């Protein structure tokens, strides 16, 4: 199958070279970096290294960056698209596991830290547990790592993500997909800690994110039906 790795990147000048080298060394898949209006030297570094790059003029946010990547995948007839973080936390050696699940008939495969491993006790994981619980409440399905940004999509799901601009690379979209009978499989993977830079989810943003996810899952995605 024809596979594309979509790498959204915002201010990842210290991580992007290692990320692409990891992809090139450990997979045979194509990749595209979506530079989301970075204010550092991410764009210049990608251009200098002749990386496959689509650069957005301003910072539109993760949802728009992934949408652009999905449109690229659809336009170039990729059968599988994988979202893969540009901050060095994801490991390319794990991606074949996700591809295998799509080849076996799953619509979405999630690289999960918690299929066979237990979640650590932390405020962040408390939020993850709450999202897992609310997904189970609304769909009767369990997603153990709902905030994982390592996800593979089959061609039908790529088309769905492109045609519906309201769908984001967030847990509420998983609820939408489950409501619309998409098959989702979690696969145990190993992830690393971010080596350079900072996560965009600072405490205040994390709180707003949690409130937004709860509202979307409970009051929007739970009642959304495919047209």
JSON list of C-alpha atoms in Angstrom, two decimals:
[
{"chain": "A", "resi": 1, "resn": "UNK", "atom": "CA", "xyz": [0.00, 0.00, 0.00]},
{"chain": "A", "resi": 2, "resn": "UNK", "atom": "CA", "xyz": [1.08, 3.58, -0.69]},
{"chain": "A", "resi": 3, "resn": "UNK", "atom": "CA", "xyz": [1.81, 5.25, 2.68]},
{"chain": "A", "resi": 4, "resn": "UNK", "atom": "CA", "xyz": [2.36, 8.90, 3.57]},
{"chain": "A", "resi": 5, "resn": "UNK", "atom": "CA", "xyz": [3.70, 10.18, 6.90]},
{"chain": "A", "resi": 6, "resn": "UNK", "atom": "CA", "xyz": [2.32, 13.64, 7.71]},
{"chain": "A", "resi": 7, "resn": "UNK", "atom": "CA", "xyz": [4.59, 15.62, 10.04]},
{"chain": "A", "resi": 8, "resn": "UNK", "atom": "CA", "xyz": [2.99, 18.83, 11.38]},
{"chain": "A", "resi": 9, "resn": "UNK", "atom": "CA", "xyz": [5.72, 21.14, 12.65]},
{"chain": "A", "resi": 10, "resn": "UNK", "atom": "CA", "xyz": [5.58, 24.43, 14.53]},
{"chain": "A", "resi": 11, "resn": "UNK", "atom": "CA", "xyz": [8.85, 25.87, 15.83]},
{"chain": "A", "resi": 12, "resn": "UNK", "atom": "CA", "xyz": [10.68, 22.54, 15.67]},
{"chain": "A", "resi": 13, "resn": "UNK", "atom": "CA", "xyz": [14.08, 23.77, 14.49]},
{"chain": "A", "resi": 14, "resn": "UNK", "atom": "CA", "xyz": [15.85, 21.65, 17.12]},
{"chain": "A", "resi": 15, "resn": "UNK", "atom": "CA", "xyz": [13.88, 18.47, 16.43]},
{"chain": "A", "resi": 16, "resn": "UNK", "atom": "CA", "xyz": [12.90, 18.35, 12.76]},
{"chain": "A", "resi": 17, "resn": "UNK", "atom": "CA", "xyz": [16.17, 16.98, 11.31]},
{"chain": "A", "resi": 18, "resn": "UNK", "atom": "CA", "xyz": [16.27, 14.08, 13.78]},
{"chain": "A", "resi": 19, "resn": "UNK", "atom": "CA", "xyz": [12.59, 13.39, 13.11]},
{"chain": "A", "resi": 20, "resn": "UNK", "atom": "CA", "xyz": [13.05, 13.17, 9.35]},
{"chain": "A", "resi": 21, "resn": "UNK", "atom": "CA", "xyz": [16.25, 11.13, 9.70]},
{"chain": "A", "resi": 22, "resn": "UNK", "atom": "CA", "xyz": [14.32, 8.72, 11.92]},
{"chain": "A", "resi": 23, "resn": "UNK", "atom": "CA", "xyz": [11.61, 8.39, 9.27]},
{"chain": "A", "resi": 24, "resn": "UNK", "atom": "CA", "xyz": [14.09, 7.87, 6.46]},
{"chain": "A", "resi": 25, "resn": "UNK", "atom": "CA", "xyz": [16.18, 5.36, 8.40]},
{"chain": "A", "resi": 26, "resn": "UNK", "atom": "CA", "xyz": [13.38, 3.27, 9.87]},
{"chain": "A", "resi": 27, "resn": "UNK", "atom": "CA", "xyz": [10.66, 3.28, 7.20]},
{"chain": "A", "resi": 28, "resn": "UNK", "atom": "CA", "xyz": [10.27, 3.08, 3.43]},
{"chain": "A", "resi": 29, "resn": "UNK", "atom": "CA", "xyz": [7.26, 5.38, 3.49]},
{"chain": "A", "resi": 30, "resn": "UNK", "atom": "CA", "xyz": [6.94, 8.81, 1.92]},
{"chain": "A", "resi": 31, "resn": "UNK", "atom": "CA", "xyz": [6.67, 11.85, 4.16]},
{"chain": "A", "resi": 32, "resn": "UNK", "atom": "CA", "xyz": [5.63, 15.48, 4.03]},
{"chain": "A", "resi": 33, "resn": "UNK", "atom": "CA", "xyz": [6.36, 18.17, 6.60]},
{"chain": "A", "resi": 34, "resn": "UNK", "atom": "CA", "xyz": [3.59, 20.73, 7.11]},
{"chain": "A", "resi": 35, "resn": "UNK", "atom": "CA", "xyz": [5.36, 23.79, 8.46]},
{"chain": "A", "resi": 36, "resn": "UNK", "atom": "CA", "xyz": [2.61, 25.59, 10.34]},
{"chain": "A", "resi": 37, "resn": "UNK", "atom": "CA", "xyz": [3.94, 29.15, 10.05]},
{"chain": "A", "resi": 38, "resn": "UNK", "atom": "CA", "xyz": [6.92, 28.53, 12.33]},
{"chain": "A", "resi": 39, "resn": "UNK", "atom": "CA", "xyz": [8.59, 31.65, 13.71]},
{"chain": "A", "resi": 40, "resn": "UNK", "atom": "CA", "xyz": [11.96, 29.97, 14.17]},
{"chain": "A", "resi": 41, "resn": "UNK", "atom": "CA", "xyz": [14.20, 28.41, 11.50]},
{"chain": "A", "resi": 42, "resn": "UNK", "atom": "CA", "xyz": [12.12, 25.28, 10.87]},
{"chain": "A", "resi": 43, "resn": "UNK", "atom": "CA", "xyz": [11.32, 26.30, 7.28]},
{"chain": "A", "resi": 44, "resn": "UNK", "atom": "CA", "xyz": [14.91, 27.30, 6.47]},
{"chain": "A", "resi": 45, "resn": "UNK", "atom": "CA", "xyz": [16.30, 24.05, 7.89]},
{"chain": "A", "resi": 46, "resn": "UNK", "atom": "CA", "xyz": [13.82, 21.97, 5.89]},
{"chain": "A", "resi": 47, "resn": "UNK", "atom": "CA", "xyz": [14.63, 23.83, 2.69]},
{"chain": "A", "resi": 48, "resn": "UNK", "atom": "CA", "xyz": [18.38, 23.56, 3.30]},
{"chain": "A", "resi": 49, "resn": "UNK", "atom": "CA", "xyz": [18.08, 19.80, 3.74]},
{"chain": "A", "resi": 50, "resn": "UNK", "atom": "CA", "xyz": [15.72, 19.44, 0.75]},
{"chain": "A", "resi": 51, "resn": "UNK", "atom": "CA", "xyz": [13.00, 17.88, 2.88]},
{"chain": "A", "resi": 52, "resn": "UNK", "atom": "CA", "xyz": [9.57, 17.40, 1.32]},
{"chain": "A", "resi": 53, "resn": "UNK", "atom": "CA", "xyz": [7.85, 20.51, 2.66]},
{"chain": "A", "resi": 54, "resn": "UNK", "atom": "CA", "xyz": [4.54, 22.35, 2.50]},
{"chain": "A", "resi": 55, "resn": "UNK", "atom": "CA", "xyz": [4.86, 25.66, 4.31]},
{"chain": "A", "resi": 56, "resn": "UNK", "atom": "CA", "xyz": [1.85, 27.62, 5.53]},
{"chain": "A", "resi": 57, "resn": "UNK", "atom": "CA", "xyz": [2.14, 31.43, 5.58]},
{"chain": "A", "resi": 58, "resn": "UNK", "atom": "CA", "xyz": [0.96, 31.83, 9.20]},
{"chain": "A", "resi": 59, "resn": "UNK", "atom": "CA", "xyz": [0.34, 29.64, 12.22]},
{"chain": "A", "resi": 60, "resn": "UNK", "atom": "CA", "xyz": [-3.12, 28.16, 11.62]},
{"chain": "A", "resi": 61, "resn": "UNK", "atom": "CA", "xyz": [-2.89, 25.49, 14.32]},
{"chain": "A", "resi": 62, "resn": "UNK", "atom": "CA", "xyz": [-2.57, 21.72, 14.43]},
{"chain": "A", "resi": 63, "resn": "UNK", "atom": "CA", "xyz": [-5.99, 20.99, 12.95]},
{"chain": "A", "resi": 64, "resn": "UNK", "atom": "CA", "xyz": [-5.30, 23.01, 9.81]},
{"chain": "A", "resi": 65, "resn": "UNK", "atom": "CA", "xyz": [-1.80, 21.57, 9.45]},
{"chain": "A", "resi": 66, "resn": "UNK", "atom": "CA", "xyz": [-3.12, 18.01, 9.57]},
{"chain": "A", "resi": 67, "resn": "UNK", "atom": "CA", "xyz": [-5.96, 18.93, 7.20]},
{"chain": "A", "resi": 68, "resn": "UNK", "atom": "CA", "xyz": [-3.41, 20.20, 4.68]},
{"chain": "A", "resi": 69, "resn": "UNK", "atom": "CA", "xyz": [-1.47, 16.96, 5.05]},
{"chain": "A", "resi": 70, "resn": "UNK", "atom": "CA", "xyz": [-4.62, 14.89, 4.48]},
{"chain": "A", "resi": 71, "resn": "UNK", "atom": "CA", "xyz": [-5.43, 16.90, 1.36]},
{"chain": "A", "resi": 72, "resn": "UNK", "atom": "CA", "xyz": [-1.90, 16.25, 0.11]},
{"chain": "A", "resi": 73, "resn": "UNK", "atom": "CA", "xyz": [-2.39, 12.52, 0.76]},
{"chain": "A", "resi": 74, "resn": "UNK", "atom": "CA", "xyz": [-5.73, 12.45, -1.05]},
{"chain": "A", "resi": 75, "resn": "UNK", "atom": "CA", "xyz": [-4.50, 14.47, -4.01]},
{"chain": "A", "resi": 76, "resn": "UNK", "atom": "CA", "xyz": [-1.51, 12.14, -4.43]},
{"chain": "A", "resi": 77, "resn": "UNK", "atom": "CA", "xyz": [-3.55, 8.92, -4.09]},
{"chain": "A", "resi": 78, "resn": "UNK", "atom": "CA", "xyz": [-2.06, 7.63, -0.85]},
{"chain": "A", "resi": 79, "resn": "UNK", "atom": "CA", "xyz": [-3.93, 4.68, 0.61]},
{"chain": "A", "resi": 80, "resn": "UNK", "atom": "CA", "xyz": [-2.71, 5.25, 4.18]},
{"chain": "A", "resi": 81, "resn": "UNK", "atom": "CA", "xyz": [-1.86, 8.53, 5.92]},
{"chain": "A", "resi": 82, "resn": "UNK", "atom": "CA", "xyz": [-0.08, 8.62, 9.26]},
{"chain": "A", "resi": 83, "resn": "UNK", "atom": "CA", "xyz": [0.01, 11.61, 11.60]},
{"chain": "A", "resi": 84, "resn": "UNK", "atom": "CA", "xyz": [3.47, 11.77, 13.17]},
{"chain": "A", "resi": 85, "resn": "UNK", "atom": "CA", "xyz": [4.71, 14.45, 15.57]},
{"chain": "A", "resi": 86, "resn": "UNK", "atom": "CA", "xyz": [7.67, 16.59, 14.57]},
{"chain": "A", "resi": 87, "resn": "UNK", "atom": "CA", "xyz": [8.98, 16.99, 18.12]},
{"chain": "A", "resi": 88, "resn": "UNK", "atom": "CA", "xyz": [10.90, 13.72, 18.29]},
{"chain": "A", "resi": 89, "resn": "UNK", "atom": "CA", "xyz": [8.58, 11.91, 20.71]},
{"chain": "A", "resi": 90, "resn": "UNK", "atom": "CA", "xyz": [7.24, 9.45, 18.15]},
{"chain": "A", "resi": 91, "resn": "UNK", "atom": "CA", "xyz": [9.48, 6.69, 16.84]},
{"chain": "A", "resi": 92, "resn": "UNK", "atom": "CA", "xyz": [9.30, 5.74, 13.18]},
{"chain": "A", "resi": 93, "resn": "UNK", "atom": "CA", "xyz": [10.18, 2.10, 13.87]},
{"chain": "A", "resi": 94, "resn": "UNK", "atom": "CA", "xyz": [6.68, 1.70, 15.37]},
{"chain": "A", "resi": 95, "resn": "UNK", "atom": "CA", "xyz": [4.79, 2.82, 12.26]},
{"chain": "A", "resi": 96, "resn": "UNK", "atom": "CA", "xyz": [4.77, -0.55, 10.50]},
{"chain": "A", "resi": 97, "resn": "UNK", "atom": "CA", "xyz": [2.54, -1.84, 13.31]},
{"chain": "A", "resi": 98, "resn": "UNK", "atom": "CA", "xyz": [-0.09, 0.78, 12.45]},
{"chain": "A", "resi": 99, "resn": "UNK", "atom": "CA", "xyz": [0.19, 0.13, 8.72]},
{"chain": "A", "resi": 100, "resn": "UNK", "atom": "CA", "xyz": [-0.31, -3.59, 9.32]},
{"chain": "A", "resi": 101, "resn": "UNK", "atom": "CA", "xyz": [-3.59, -2.92, 11.16]},
{"chain": "A", "resi": 102, "resn": "UNK", "atom": "CA", "xyz": [-4.89, -0.79, 8.28]},
{"chain": "A", "resi": 103, "resn": "UNK", "atom": "CA", "xyz": [-3.87, -3.49, 5.80]},
{"chain": "A", "resi": 104, "resn": "UNK", "atom": "CA", "xyz": [-5.80, -5.96, 7.96]},
{"chain": "A", "resi": 105, "resn": "UNK", "atom": "CA", "xyz": [-9.01, -3.95, 7.59]},
{"chain": "A", "resi": 106, "resn": "UNK", "atom": "CA", "xyz": [-9.00, -1.34, 10.35]},
{"chain": "A", "resi": 107, "resn": "UNK", "atom": "CA", "xyz": [-10.08, 2.19, 9.43]},
{"chain": "A", "resi": 108, "resn": "UNK", "atom": "CA", "xyz": [-7.91, 3.92, 12.04]},
{"chain": "A", "resi": 109, "resn": "UNK", "atom": "CA", "xyz": [-4.92, 2.61, 13.98]},
{"chain": "A", "resi": 110, "resn": "UNK", "atom": "CA", "xyz": [-3.68, 4.48, 17.04]},
{"chain": "A", "resi": 111, "resn": "UNK", "atom": "CA", "xyz": [-0.15, 4.22, 18.39]},
{"chain": "A", "resi": 112, "resn": "UNK", "atom": "CA", "xyz": [-0.96, 3.80, 22.06]},
{"chain": "A", "resi": 113, "resn": "UNK", "atom": "CA", "xyz": [1.27, 3.93, 25.12]},
{"chain": "A", "resi": 114, "resn": "UNK", "atom": "CA", "xyz": [-1.25, 2.08, 27.25]},
{"chain": "A", "resi": 115, "resn": "UNK", "atom": "CA", "xyz": [-2.46, -1.11, 25.56]},
{"chain": "A", "resi": 116, "resn": "UNK", "atom": "CA", "xyz": [-0.23, -3.33, 27.66]},
{"chain": "A", "resi": 117, "resn": "UNK", "atom": "CA", "xyz": [1.36, -0.67, 29.89]},
{"chain": "A", "resi": 118, "resn": "UNK", "atom": "CA", "xyz": [-0.35, 1.09, 32.80]},
{"chain": "A", "resi": 119, "resn": "UNK", "atom": "CA", "xyz": [-0.84, 4.85, 32.83]},
{"chain": "A", "resi": 120, "resn": "UNK", "atom": "CA", "xyz": [1.38, 6.71, 35.30]},
{"chain": "A", "resi": 121, "resn": "UNK", "atom": "CA", "xyz": [-0.37, 8.62, 38.04]},
{"chain": "A", "resi": 122, "resn": "UNK", "atom": "CA", "xyz": [-0.22, 12.30, 37.11]},
{"chain": "A", "resi": 123, "resn": "UNK", "atom": "CA", "xyz": [-2.49, 15.25, 36.47]},
{"chain": "A", "resi": 124, "resn": "UNK", "atom": "CA", "xyz": [-1.96, 14.84, 32.74]},
{"chain": "A", "resi": 125, "resn": "UNK", "atom": "CA", "xyz": [-2.93, 11.17, 32.85]},
{"chain": "A", "resi": 126, "resn": "UNK", "atom": "CA", "xyz": [-5.95, 12.05, 34.97]},
{"chain": "A", "resi": 127, "resn": "UNK", "atom": "CA", "xyz": [-7.14, 14.11, 32.03]},
{"chain": "A", "resi": 128, "resn": "UNK", "atom": "CA", "xyz": [-6.46, 11.21, 29.68]},
{"chain": "A", "resi": 129, "resn": "UNK", "atom": "CA", "xyz": [-8.45, 8.88, 31.93]},
{"chain": "A", "resi": 130, "resn": "UNK", "atom": "CA", "xyz": [-11.37, 11.31, 32.00]},
{"chain": "A", "resi": 131, "resn": "UNK", "atom": "CA", "xyz": [-11.41, 11.49, 28.19]},
{"chain": "A", "resi": 132, "resn": "UNK", "atom": "CA", "xyz": [-11.23, 7.68, 28.00]},
{"chain": "A", "resi": 133, "resn": "UNK", "atom": "CA", "xyz": [-14.21, 7.51, 30.34]},
{"chain": "A", "resi": 134, "resn": "UNK", "atom": "CA", "xyz": [-16.32, 10.00, 28.44]},
{"chain": "A", "resi": 135, "resn": "UNK", "atom": "CA", "xyz": [-15.58, 8.21, 25.14]},
{"chain": "A", "resi": 136, "resn": "UNK", "atom": "CA", "xyz": [-16.69, 4.95, 26.72]},
{"chain": "A", "resi": 137, "resn": "UNK", "atom": "CA", "xyz": [-19.83, 6.66, 28.04]},
{"chain": "A", "resi": 138, "resn": "UNK", "atom": "CA", "xyz": [-20.81, 8.02, 24.62]},
{"chain": "A", "resi": 139, "resn": "UNK", "atom": "CA", "xyz": [-19.72, 5.13, 22.36]},
{"chain": "A", "resi": 140, "resn": "UNK", "atom": "CA", "xyz": [-19.42, 2.06, 24.60]},
{"chain": "A", "resi": 141, "resn": "UNK", "atom": "CA", "xyz": [-15.87, 1.71, 23.23]},
{"chain": "A", "resi": 142, "resn": "UNK", "atom": "CA", "xyz": [-12.58, 2.03, 25.13]},
{"chain": "A", "resi": 143, "resn": "UNK", "atom": "CA", "xyz": [-9.72, 4.12, 23.78]},
{"chain": "A", "resi": 144, "resn": "UNK", "atom": "CA", "xyz": [-6.90, 3.88, 26.30]},
{"chain": "A", "resi": 145, "resn": "UNK", "atom": "CA", "xyz": [-4.69, 6.59, 24.78]},
{"chain": "A", "resi": 146, "resn": "UNK", "atom": "CA", "xyz": [-7.17, 9.05, 23.24]},
{"chain": "A", "resi": 147, "resn": "UNK", "atom": "CA", "xyz": [-4.74, 11.97, 23.03]},
{"chain": "A", "resi": 148, "resn": "UNK", "atom": "CA", "xyz": [-2.06, 10.06, 21.11]},
{"chain": "A", "resi": 149, "resn": "UNK", "atom": "CA", "xyz": [-0.99, 12.00, 18.04]},
{"chain": "A", "resi": 150, "resn": "UNK", "atom": "CA", "xyz": [0.32, 8.90, 16.28]},
{"chain": "A", "resi": 151, "resn": "UNK", "atom": "CA", "xyz": [-2.57, 7.73, 14.11]},
{"chain": "A", "resi": 152, "resn": "UNK", "atom": "CA", "xyz": [-2.90, 5.95, 10.78]},
{"chain": "A", "resi": 153, "resn": "UNK", "atom": "CA", "xyz": [-5.96, 6.34, 8.54]},
{"chain": "A", "resi": 154, "resn": "UNK", "atom": "CA", "xyz": [-7.18, 4.34, 5.57]},
{"chain": "A", "resi": 155, "resn": "UNK", "atom": "CA", "xyz": [-8.21, 5.98, 2.32]},
{"chain": "A", "resi": 156, "resn": "UNK", "atom": "CA", "xyz": [-11.92, 6.23, 3.14]},
{"chain": "A", "resi": 157, "resn": "UNK", "atom": "CA", "xyz": [-11.12, 7.95, 6.44]},
{"chain": "A", "resi": 158, "resn": "UNK", "atom": "CA", "xyz": [-8.68, 10.31, 4.70]},
{"chain": "A", "resi": 159, "resn": "UNK", "atom": "CA", "xyz": [-11.52, 11.34, 2.39]},
{"chain": "A", "resi": 160, "resn": "UNK", "atom": "CA", "xyz": [-13.81, 11.84, 5.38]},
{"chain": "A", "resi": 161, "resn": "UNK", "atom": "CA", "xyz": [-11.27, 14.06, 7.14]},
{"chain": "A", "resi": 162, "resn": "UNK", "atom": "CA", "xyz": [-10.77, 16.16, 4.02]},
{"chain": "A", "resi": 163, "resn": "UNK", "atom": "CA", "xyz": [-14.48, 16.54, 3.22]},
{"chain": "A", "resi": 164, "resn": "UNK", "atom": "CA", "xyz": [-15.43, 17.48, 6.78]},
{"chain": "A", "resi": 165, "resn": "UNK", "atom": "CA", "xyz": [-13.35, 20.48, 7.87]},
{"chain": "A", "resi": 166, "resn": "UNK", "atom": "CA", "xyz": [-14.87, 20.31, 11.35]},
{"chain": "A", "resi": 167, "resn": "UNK", "atom": "CA", "xyz": [-12.92, 17.16, 12.16]},
{"chain": "A", "resi": 168, "resn": "UNK", "atom": "CA", "xyz": [-9.69, 17.67, 14.08]},
{"chain": "A", "resi": 169, "resn": "UNK", "atom": "CA", "xyz": [-6.84, 15.34, 15.10]},
{"chain": "A", "resi": 170, "resn": "UNK", "atom": "CA", "xyz": [-8.32, 15.21, 18.60]},
{"chain": "A", "resi": 171, "resn": "UNK", "atom": "CA", "xyz": [-10.28, 12.70, 20.75]},
{"chain": "A", "resi": 172, "resn": "UNK", "atom": "CA", "xyz": [-13.69, 14.11, 19.75]},
{"chain": "A", "resi": 173, "resn": "UNK", "atom": "CA", "xyz": [-13.04, 13.04, 16.16]},
{"chain": "A", "resi": 174, "resn": "UNK", "atom": "CA", "xyz": [-12.51, 9.48, 17.38]},
{"chain": "A", "resi": 175, "resn": "UNK", "atom": "CA", "xyz": [-16.01, 9.67, 18.86]},
{"chain": "A", "resi": 176, "resn": "UNK", "atom": "CA", "xyz": [-17.36, 10.89, 15.51]},
{"chain": "A", "resi": 177, "resn": "UNK", "atom": "CA", "xyz": [-15.63, 8.02, 13.72]},
{"chain": "A", "resi": 178, "resn": "UNK", "atom": "CA", "xyz": [-16.90, 5.42, 16.18]},
{"chain": "A", "resi": 179, "resn": "UNK", "atom": "CA", "xyz": [-20.43, 6.79, 15.85]},
{"chain": "A", "resi": 180, "resn": "UNK", "atom": "CA", "xyz": [-20.10, 6.32, 12.12]},
{"chain": "A", "resi": 181, "resn": "UNK", "atom": "CA", "xyz": [-19.06, 2.68, 12.42]},
{"chain": "A", "resi": 182, "resn": "UNK", "atom": "CA", "xyz": [-15.36, 3.15, 11.74]},
{"chain": "A", "resi": 183, "resn": "UNK", "atom": "CA", "xyz": [-13.14, 0.39, 13.08]},
{"chain": "A", "resi": 184, "resn": "UNK", "atom": "CA", "xyz": [-10.43, 1.69, 15.41]},
{"chain": "A", "resi": 185, "resn": "UNK", "atom": "CA", "xyz": [-7.56, -0.39, 16.79]},
{"chain": "A", "resi": 186, "resn": "UNK", "atom": "CA", "xyz": [-4.96, 0.63, 19.37]},
{"chain": "A", "resi": 187, "resn": "UNK", "atom": "CA", "xyz": [-1.44, -0.77, 19.05]},
{"chain": "A", "resi": 188, "resn": "UNK", "atom": "CA", "xyz": [1.15, -0.67, 21.82]},
{"chain": "A", "resi": 189, "resn": "UNK", "atom": "CA", "xyz": [4.07, 1.58, 20.89]},
{"chain": "A", "resi": 190, "resn": "UNK", "atom": "CA", "xyz": [7.01, 3.17, 22.62]},
{"chain": "A", "resi": 191, "resn": "UNK", "atom": "CA", "xyz": [7.35, 6.94, 22.73]},
{"chain": "A", "resi": 192, "resn": "UNK", "atom": "CA", "xyz": [10.14, 9.19, 23.97]},
{"chain": "A", "resi": 193, "resn": "UNK", "atom": "CA", "xyz": [10.07, 12.41, 25.93]},
{"chain": "A", "resi": 194, "resn": "UNK", "atom": "CA", "xyz": [10.46, 15.63, 23.98]},
{"chain": "A", "resi": 195, "resn": "UNK", "atom": "CA", "xyz": [14.20, 16.44, 23.85]},
{"chain": "A", "resi": 196, "resn": "UNK", "atom": "CA", "xyz": [14.03, 20.09, 22.82]},
{"chain": "A", "resi": 197, "resn": "UNK", "atom": "CA", "xyz": [11.35, 22.78, 22.93]},
{"chain": "A", "resi": 198, "resn": "UNK", "atom": "CA", "xyz": [8.14, 22.84, 24.93]},
{"chain": "A", "resi": 199, "resn": "UNK", "atom": "CA", "xyz": [4.71, 21.33, 24.54]},
{"chain": "A", "resi": 200, "resn": "UNK", "atom": "CA", "xyz": [2.01, 23.76, 23.43]},
{"chain": "A", "resi": 201, "resn": "UNK", "atom": "CA", "xyz": [-0.25, 22.44, 26.21]},
{"chain": "A", "resi": 202, "resn": "UNK", "atom": "CA", "xyz": [0.73, 24.65, 29.16]},
{"chain": "A", "resi": 203, "resn": "UNK", "atom": "CA", "xyz": [-1.43, 24.29, 32.33]},
{"chain": "A", "resi": 204, "resn": "UNK", "atom": "CA", "xyz": [-3.99, 26.96, 31.37]},
{"chain": "A", "resi": 205, "resn": "UNK", "atom": "CA", "xyz": [-4.21, 25.72, 27.78]},
{"chain": "A", "resi": 206, "resn": "UNK", "atom": "CA", "xyz": [-4.46, 22.15, 29.03]},
{"chain": "A", "resi": 207, "resn": "UNK", "atom": "CA", "xyz": [-7.45, 23.10, 31.18]},
{"chain": "A", "resi": 208, "resn": "UNK", "atom": "CA", "xyz": [-9.14, 24.85, 28.27]},
{"chain": "A", "resi": 209, "resn": "UNK", "atom": "CA", "xyz": [-8.35, 21.84, 26.07]},
{"chain": "A", "resi": 210, "resn": "UNK", "atom": "CA", "xyz": [-10.02, 19.46, 28.52]},
{"chain": "A", "resi": 211, "resn": "UNK", "atom": "CA", "xyz": [-13.15, 21.61, 28.78]},
{"chain": "A", "resi": 212, "resn": "UNK", "atom": "CA", "xyz": [-13.31, 21.90, 25.00]},
{"chain": "A", "resi": 213, "resn": "UNK", "atom": "CA", "xyz": [-12.96, 18.13, 24.54]},
{"chain": "A", "resi": 214, "resn": "UNK", "atom": "CA", "xyz": [-15.64, 17.33, 27.11]},
{"chain": "A", "resi": 215, "resn": "UNK", "atom": "CA", "xyz": [-18.09, 19.77, 25.56]},
{"chain": "A", "resi": 216, "resn": "UNK", "atom": "CA", "xyz": [-17.38, 18.56, 22.03]},
{"chain": "A", "resi": 217, "resn": "UNK", "atom": "CA", "xyz": [-17.69, 14.88, 22.91]},
{"chain": "A", "resi": 218, "resn": "UNK", "atom": "CA", "xyz": [-20.80, 15.27, 25.05]},
{"chain": "A", "resi": 219, "resn": "UNK", "atom": "CA", "xyz": [-22.74, 17.88, 23.13]},
{"chain": "A", "resi": 220, "resn": "UNK", "atom": "CA", "xyz": [-21.46, 17.80, 19.56]},
{"chain": "A", "resi": 221, "resn": "UNK", "atom": "CA", "xyz": [-19.80, 14.54, 18.50]},
{"chain": "A", "resi": 222, "resn": "UNK", "atom": "CA", "xyz": [-22.27, 12.45, 20.50]},
{"chain": "A", "resi": 223, "resn": "UNK", "atom": "CA", "xyz": [-25.12, 13.69, 18.34]},
{"chain": "A", "resi": 224, "resn": "UNK", "atom": "CA", "xyz": [-23.28, 13.98, 15.04]},
{"chain": "A", "resi": 225, "resn": "UNK", "atom": "CA", "xyz": [-24.32, 11.65, 12.27]},
{"chain": "A", "resi": 226, "resn": "UNK", "atom": "CA", "xyz": [-22.66, 11.25, 8.92]},
{"chain": "A", "resi": 227, "resn": "UNK", "atom": "CA", "xyz": [-24.49, 12.94, 6.07]}
]
